[in-house]
Coordinates of C-alpha atoms in Angstrom, one line a residue:
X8 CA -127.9 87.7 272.4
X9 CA -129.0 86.2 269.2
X10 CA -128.2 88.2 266.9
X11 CA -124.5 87.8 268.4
X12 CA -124.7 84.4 267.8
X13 CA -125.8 84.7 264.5
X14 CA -123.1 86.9 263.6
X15 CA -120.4 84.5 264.8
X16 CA -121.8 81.5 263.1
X17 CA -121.5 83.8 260.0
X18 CA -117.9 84.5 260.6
X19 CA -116.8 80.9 261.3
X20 CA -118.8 80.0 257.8
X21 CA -117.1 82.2 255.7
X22 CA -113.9 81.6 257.2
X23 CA -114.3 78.0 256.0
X24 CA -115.5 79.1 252.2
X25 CA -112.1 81.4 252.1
X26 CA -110.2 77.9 253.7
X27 CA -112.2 75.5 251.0
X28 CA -111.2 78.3 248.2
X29 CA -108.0 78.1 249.1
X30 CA -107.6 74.4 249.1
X31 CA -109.2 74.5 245.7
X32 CA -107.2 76.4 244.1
X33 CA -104.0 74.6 245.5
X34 CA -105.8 71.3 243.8
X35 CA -106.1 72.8 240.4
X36 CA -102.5 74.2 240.2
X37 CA -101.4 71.1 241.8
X38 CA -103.9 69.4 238.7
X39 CA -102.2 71.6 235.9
X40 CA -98.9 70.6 236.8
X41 CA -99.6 66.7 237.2
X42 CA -101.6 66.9 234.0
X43 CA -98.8 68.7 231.9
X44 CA -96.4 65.3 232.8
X45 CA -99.2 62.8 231.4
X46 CA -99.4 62.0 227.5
X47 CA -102.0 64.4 225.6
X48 CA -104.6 61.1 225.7
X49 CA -105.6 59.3 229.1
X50 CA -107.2 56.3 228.5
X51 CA -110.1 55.9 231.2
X52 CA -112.5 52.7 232.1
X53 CA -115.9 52.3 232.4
X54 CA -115.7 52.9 236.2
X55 CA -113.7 55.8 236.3
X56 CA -115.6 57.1 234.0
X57 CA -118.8 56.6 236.0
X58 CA -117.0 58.1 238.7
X59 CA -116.4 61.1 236.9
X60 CA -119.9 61.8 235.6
X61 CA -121.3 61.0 238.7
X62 CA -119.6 64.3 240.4
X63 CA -119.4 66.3 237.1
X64 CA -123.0 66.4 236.8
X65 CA -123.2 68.9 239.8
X66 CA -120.5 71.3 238.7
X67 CA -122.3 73.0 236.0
X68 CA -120.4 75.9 234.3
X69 CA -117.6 74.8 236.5
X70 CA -117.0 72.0 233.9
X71 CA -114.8 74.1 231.6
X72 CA -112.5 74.9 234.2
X73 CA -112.1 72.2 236.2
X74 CA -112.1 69.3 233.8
X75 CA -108.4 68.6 232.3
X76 CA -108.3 64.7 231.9
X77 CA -111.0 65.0 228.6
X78 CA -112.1 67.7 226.9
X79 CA -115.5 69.6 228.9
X80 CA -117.7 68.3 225.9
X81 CA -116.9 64.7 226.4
X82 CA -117.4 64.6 230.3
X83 CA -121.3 66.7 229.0
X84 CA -121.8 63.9 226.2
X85 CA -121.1 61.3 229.3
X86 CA -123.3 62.7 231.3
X87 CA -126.2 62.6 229.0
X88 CA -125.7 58.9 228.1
X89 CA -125.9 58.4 231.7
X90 CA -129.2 60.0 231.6
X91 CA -130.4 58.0 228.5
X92 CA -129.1 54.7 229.5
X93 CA -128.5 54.5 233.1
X94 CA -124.6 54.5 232.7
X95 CA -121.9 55.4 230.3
X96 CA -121.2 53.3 227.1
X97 CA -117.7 51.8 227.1
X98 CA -115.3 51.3 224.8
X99 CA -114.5 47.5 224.4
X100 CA -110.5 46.5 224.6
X101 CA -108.9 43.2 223.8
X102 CA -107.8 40.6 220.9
X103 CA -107.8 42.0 217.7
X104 CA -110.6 40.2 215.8
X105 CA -109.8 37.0 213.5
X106 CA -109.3 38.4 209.9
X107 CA -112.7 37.9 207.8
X108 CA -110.4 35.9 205.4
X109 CA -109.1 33.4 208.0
X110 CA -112.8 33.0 209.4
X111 CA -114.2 32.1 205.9
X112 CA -111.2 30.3 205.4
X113 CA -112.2 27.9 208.3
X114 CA -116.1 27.8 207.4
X115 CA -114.8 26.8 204.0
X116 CA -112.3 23.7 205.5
X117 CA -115.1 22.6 207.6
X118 CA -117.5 22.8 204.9
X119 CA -116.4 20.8 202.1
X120 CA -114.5 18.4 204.6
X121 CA -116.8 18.1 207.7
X122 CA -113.3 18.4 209.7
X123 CA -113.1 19.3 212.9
X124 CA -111.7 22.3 214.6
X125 CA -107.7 20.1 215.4
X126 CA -107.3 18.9 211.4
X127 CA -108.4 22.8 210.5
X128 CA -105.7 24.0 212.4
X129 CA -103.8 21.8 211.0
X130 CA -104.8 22.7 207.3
X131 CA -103.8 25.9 208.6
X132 CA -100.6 25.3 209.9
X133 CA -100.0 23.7 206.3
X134 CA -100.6 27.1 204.4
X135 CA -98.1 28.9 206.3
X136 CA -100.8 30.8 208.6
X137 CA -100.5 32.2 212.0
X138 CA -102.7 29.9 213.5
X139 CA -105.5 31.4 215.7
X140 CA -106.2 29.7 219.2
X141 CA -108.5 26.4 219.7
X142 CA -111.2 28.2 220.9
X143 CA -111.5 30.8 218.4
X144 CA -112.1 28.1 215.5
X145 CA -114.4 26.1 217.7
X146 CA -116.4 29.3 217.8
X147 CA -116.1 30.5 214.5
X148 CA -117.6 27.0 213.7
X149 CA -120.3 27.3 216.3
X150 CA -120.8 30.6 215.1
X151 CA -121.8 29.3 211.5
X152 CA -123.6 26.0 212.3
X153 CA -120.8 23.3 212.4
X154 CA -120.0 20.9 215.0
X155 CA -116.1 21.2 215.9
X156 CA -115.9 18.0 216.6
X157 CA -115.9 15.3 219.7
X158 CA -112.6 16.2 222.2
X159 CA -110.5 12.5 221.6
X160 CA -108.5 11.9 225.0
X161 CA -105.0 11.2 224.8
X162 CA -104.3 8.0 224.9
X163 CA -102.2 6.0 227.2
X164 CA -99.6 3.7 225.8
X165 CA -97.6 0.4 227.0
X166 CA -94.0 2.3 228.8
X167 CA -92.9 -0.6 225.6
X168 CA -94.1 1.1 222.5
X169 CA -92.6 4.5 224.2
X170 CA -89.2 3.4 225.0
X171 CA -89.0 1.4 221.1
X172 CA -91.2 3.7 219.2
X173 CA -87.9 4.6 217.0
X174 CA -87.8 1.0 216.0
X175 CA -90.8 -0.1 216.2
X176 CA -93.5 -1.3 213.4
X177 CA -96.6 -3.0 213.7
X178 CA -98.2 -4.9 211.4
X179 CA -102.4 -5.7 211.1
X180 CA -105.2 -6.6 208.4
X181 CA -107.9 -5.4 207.4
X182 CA -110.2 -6.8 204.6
X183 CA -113.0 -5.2 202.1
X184 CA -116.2 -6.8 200.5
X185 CA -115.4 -6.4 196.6
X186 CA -117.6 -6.9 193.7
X187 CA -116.5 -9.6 191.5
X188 CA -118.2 -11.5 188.7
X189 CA -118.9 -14.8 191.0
X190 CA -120.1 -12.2 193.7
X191 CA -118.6 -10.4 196.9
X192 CA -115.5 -11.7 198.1
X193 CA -113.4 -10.5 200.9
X194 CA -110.4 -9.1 199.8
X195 CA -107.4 -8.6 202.2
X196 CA -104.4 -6.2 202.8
X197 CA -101.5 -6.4 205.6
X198 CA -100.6 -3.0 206.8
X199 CA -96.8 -2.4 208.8
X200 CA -96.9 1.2 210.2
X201 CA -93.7 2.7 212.2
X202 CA -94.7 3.9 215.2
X203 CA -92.6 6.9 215.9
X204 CA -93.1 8.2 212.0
X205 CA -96.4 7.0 211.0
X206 CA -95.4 6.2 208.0
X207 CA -96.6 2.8 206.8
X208 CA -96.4 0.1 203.9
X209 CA -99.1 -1.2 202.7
X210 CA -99.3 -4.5 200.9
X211 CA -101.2 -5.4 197.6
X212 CA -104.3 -7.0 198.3
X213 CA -104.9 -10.5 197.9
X214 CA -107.8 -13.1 198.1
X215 CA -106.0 -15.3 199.9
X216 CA -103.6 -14.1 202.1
X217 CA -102.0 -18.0 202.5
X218 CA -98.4 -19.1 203.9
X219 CA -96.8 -18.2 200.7
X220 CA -98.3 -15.0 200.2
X221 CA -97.4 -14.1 203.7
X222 CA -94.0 -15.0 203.1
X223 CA -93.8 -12.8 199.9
X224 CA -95.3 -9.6 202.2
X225 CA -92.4 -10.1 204.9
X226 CA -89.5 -10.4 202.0
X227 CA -90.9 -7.5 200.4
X228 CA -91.3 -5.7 203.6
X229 CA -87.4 -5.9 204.4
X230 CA -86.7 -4.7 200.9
X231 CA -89.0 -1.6 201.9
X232 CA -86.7 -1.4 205.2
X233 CA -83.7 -1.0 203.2
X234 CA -84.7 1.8 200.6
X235 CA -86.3 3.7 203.1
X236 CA -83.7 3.7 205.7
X237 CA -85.9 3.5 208.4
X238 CA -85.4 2.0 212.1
X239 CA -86.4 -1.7 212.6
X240 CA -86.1 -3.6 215.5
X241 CA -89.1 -5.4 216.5
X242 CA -92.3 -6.0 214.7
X243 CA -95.4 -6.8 216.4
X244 CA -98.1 -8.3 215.1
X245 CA -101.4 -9.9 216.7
X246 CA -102.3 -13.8 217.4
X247 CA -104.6 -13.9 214.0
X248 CA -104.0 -17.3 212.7
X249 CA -102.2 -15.9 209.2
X250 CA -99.4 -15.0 210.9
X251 CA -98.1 -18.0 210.8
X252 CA -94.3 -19.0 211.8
X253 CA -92.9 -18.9 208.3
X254 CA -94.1 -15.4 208.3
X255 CA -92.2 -14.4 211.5
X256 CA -89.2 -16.5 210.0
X257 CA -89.2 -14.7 206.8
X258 CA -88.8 -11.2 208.9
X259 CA -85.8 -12.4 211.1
X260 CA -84.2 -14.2 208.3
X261 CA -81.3 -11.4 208.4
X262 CA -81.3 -11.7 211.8
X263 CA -82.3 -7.4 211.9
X264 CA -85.9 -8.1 213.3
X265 CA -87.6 -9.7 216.2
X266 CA -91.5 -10.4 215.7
X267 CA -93.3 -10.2 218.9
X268 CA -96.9 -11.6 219.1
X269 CA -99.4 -9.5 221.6
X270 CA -101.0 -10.7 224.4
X271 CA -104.3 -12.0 224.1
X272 CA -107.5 -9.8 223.9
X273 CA -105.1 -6.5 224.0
X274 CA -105.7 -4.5 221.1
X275 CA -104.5 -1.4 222.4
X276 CA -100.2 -3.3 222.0
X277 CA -101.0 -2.1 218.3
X278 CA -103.1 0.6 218.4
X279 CA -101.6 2.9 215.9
X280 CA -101.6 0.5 213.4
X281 CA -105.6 -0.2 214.1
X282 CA -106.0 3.8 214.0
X283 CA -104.6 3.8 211.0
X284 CA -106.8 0.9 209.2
X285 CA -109.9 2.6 210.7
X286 CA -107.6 6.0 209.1
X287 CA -108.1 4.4 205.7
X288 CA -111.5 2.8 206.1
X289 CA -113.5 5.9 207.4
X290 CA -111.8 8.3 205.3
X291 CA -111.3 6.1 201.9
X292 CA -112.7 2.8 201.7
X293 CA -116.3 2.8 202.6
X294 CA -117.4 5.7 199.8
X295 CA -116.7 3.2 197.7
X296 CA -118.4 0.1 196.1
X297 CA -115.0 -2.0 194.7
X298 CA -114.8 -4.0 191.9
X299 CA -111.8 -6.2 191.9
X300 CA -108.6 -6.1 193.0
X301 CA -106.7 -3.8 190.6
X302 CA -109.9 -0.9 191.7
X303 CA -109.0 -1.9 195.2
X304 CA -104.7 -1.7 194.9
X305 CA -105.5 1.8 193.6
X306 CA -107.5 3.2 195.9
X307 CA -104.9 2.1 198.9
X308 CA -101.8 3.5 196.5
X309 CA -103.9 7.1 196.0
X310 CA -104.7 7.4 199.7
X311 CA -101.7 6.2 200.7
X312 CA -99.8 8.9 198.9
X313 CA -102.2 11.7 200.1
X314 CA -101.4 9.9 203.7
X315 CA -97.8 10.6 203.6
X316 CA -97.9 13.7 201.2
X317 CA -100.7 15.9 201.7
X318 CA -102.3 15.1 205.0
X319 CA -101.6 16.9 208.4
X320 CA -101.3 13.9 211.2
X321 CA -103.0 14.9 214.2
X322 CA -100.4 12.9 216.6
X323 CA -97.6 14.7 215.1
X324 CA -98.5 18.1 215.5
X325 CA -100.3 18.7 212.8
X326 CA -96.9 18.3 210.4
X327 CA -97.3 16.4 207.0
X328 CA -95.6 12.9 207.2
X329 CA -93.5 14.2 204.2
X330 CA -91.5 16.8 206.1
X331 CA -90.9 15.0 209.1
X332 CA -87.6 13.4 209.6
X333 CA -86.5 9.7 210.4
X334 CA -85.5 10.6 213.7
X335 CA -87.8 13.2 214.3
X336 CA -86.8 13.6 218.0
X337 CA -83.2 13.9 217.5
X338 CA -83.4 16.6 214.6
X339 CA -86.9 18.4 214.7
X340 CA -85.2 21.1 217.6
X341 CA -82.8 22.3 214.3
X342 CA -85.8 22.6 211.9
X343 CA -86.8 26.1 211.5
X344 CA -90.7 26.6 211.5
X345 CA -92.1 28.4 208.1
X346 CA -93.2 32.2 208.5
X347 CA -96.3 32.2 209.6
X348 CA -98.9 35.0 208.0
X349 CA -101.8 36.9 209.4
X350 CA -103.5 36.1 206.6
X351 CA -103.9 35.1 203.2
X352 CA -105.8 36.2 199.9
X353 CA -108.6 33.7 199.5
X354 CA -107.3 33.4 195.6
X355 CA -104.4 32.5 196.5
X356 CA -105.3 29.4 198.0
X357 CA -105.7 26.5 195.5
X358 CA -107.1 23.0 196.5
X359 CA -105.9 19.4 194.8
X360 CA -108.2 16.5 195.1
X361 CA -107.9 13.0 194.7
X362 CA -110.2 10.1 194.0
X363 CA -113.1 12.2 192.5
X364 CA -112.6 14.7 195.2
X365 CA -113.0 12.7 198.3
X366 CA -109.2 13.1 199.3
X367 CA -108.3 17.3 199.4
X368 CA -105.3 19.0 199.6
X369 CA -104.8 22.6 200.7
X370 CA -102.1 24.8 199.7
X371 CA -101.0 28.4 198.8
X372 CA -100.3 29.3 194.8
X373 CA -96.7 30.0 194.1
X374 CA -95.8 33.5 194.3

């Protein structure tokens, strides 16, 4: 009785072998014919590729006829990394890596200038470059020791200076300590600054900015209206005693201008005039010790050409104040944006400075 069960259990078994062999060799042709519609290279990941060692290492000799996906020699090579390192290496996909040029590029910017990772880009932006993304100069900086800089929230503004920005100037002080031969004296300037350009006017200084002075500012103000062409409505100015009322009358004498005095204790109704005389002060004035006021007129003339020639402003996209329109909301959407390049020869890149080299301008050689 046994040995009939025996030999039945040995018939059913070998049936199934002769049923699996079948199915196998269904599979393969099946295989060959799927493999013959898929390009010559199949790109695999890291988990299929896992998968695949993980049941290739049982087949043996069996690998050079069952494997059609790779080459038998690659799935082996697999197998024995796994054995070596636990699992298959990978091959990494992704971004293309910043150009070597464009990263010292940036290590350069940020080394002669301390500038953070925003006025890079912009410096960028300036040569004609394909700009890489935030990140990637925050961590090329990182990457080489330098801080990119504190994040500066956007500010939020009076719904006033939005509506009238086309219009609208303001107009501040600000005063410097000057060596003179009966000591240090305060020396002042008067800055007007358009709000929706930036661009701004900036007054010779004067020891003492009296009622006539004053007066003198405001006339030549309106004459600077009139050759530049640019909007003027209302002028705004804060509650600092030298404004005085022949001041405001000399600016509405042609009846173009309306002065508007700020509310008490509320700075922020002329903030980007303010930014723009801590602009000037951080950034020009205090590197220097200044002796008169001729030394003190040229150092507001050079940095006020570099302001409106040279520099990228941060609040207007990064564009130089030179190339962007009077009504830069009306006409920017027909400006066509320069080629940008994925990269530059270092040589090519020549640097102008101003001031001793405290004020430096980026730009590429003529071709």
């Amino acid at each position: 009785m046994r040995n009939i069960y025996r030999s039945l259990l040995l018939l059913l078994a070998g049936a199934t072998q002769k049923e699996l062999a079948r199915h196998v060799r269904y599979l393969k042709v099946e295989n060959q014919i799927l493999r013959s519609k898929l390009p010559k290279r199949v790109q695999v990941t890291a988990q299929e590729r896992n998968r695949l060692t993980r049941f290739a290492a049982k087949l043996g000799g069996a690998l050079d006829e069952l494997v059609s996906i790779v080459h038998p020699d690659t799935v082996r090579r697999w197998i024995r990394e796994a054995k070596q390192h636990g699992q298959p290496k990978s091959s990494k996909l992704g971004r293309r890596p910043t150009a070597l040029a464009i990263r010292r590029l940036i290590v350069r910017l940020a080394r002669e200038n301390g500038w953070g990772y925003t006025r890079i880009l912009g410096e960028l932006k300036k040569l004609g470059l394909r700009r890489p993304a935030r990140n990637t100069v925050k961590n090329i900086l990182k990457a080489n020791g330098y801080d990119p800089g504190p994040k500066r929230g956007v500010g939020t503004w009076d719904e006033f200076l939005k509506i009238h920005a086309a219009t609208l100037w303001q107009c501040d002080f600000f005063s410097k300590k000057v060596l003179t031969p009966k000591g240090f004296r305060d020396l002042f300037v008067l800055v007007f600054l358009h709000v929706e350009t930036r661009r701004v006017f900036i007054t010779p200084s004067s020891f003492k900015p009296d009622e006539a002075w004053m007066v003198e500012q405001a006339e030549a103000f309106r004459k600077h209206l009139k050759e530049t062409g640019l909007g003027a409505k209302i002028v705004m100015h804060d509650n600092d005693g030298k404004f005085s009322q022949p001041f405001n009358d000399a600016l509405e004498a042609d009846g173009k201008l309306e002065v508007r005095k700020t509310a008490i204790r509320s700075p922020n109704t002329v903030a980007f005039v303010e930014r723009f005389v801590q602009t000037i002060q951080q950034e020009c004035l205090d590197y220097f010790i200044v002796f008169g006021q001729q030394h003190m007129d040229y150092l507001c003339r050079e940095f006020g050409e570099h302001y409106h020639e040279e520099r990228p402003h941060q609040g207007l996209d990064n564009d130089l104040l030179a190339t962007v329109p009077k009504q830069k909301r009306k006409s920017k959407r027909k400006q066509r944006e320069p080629e940008e390049l994925e990269t530059i020869p270092l040589s090519s890149v020549r640097c102008k400075q101003r001031l001793g080299g405290l004020l430096k301008h980026y730009y590429r050689d003529a071709a």
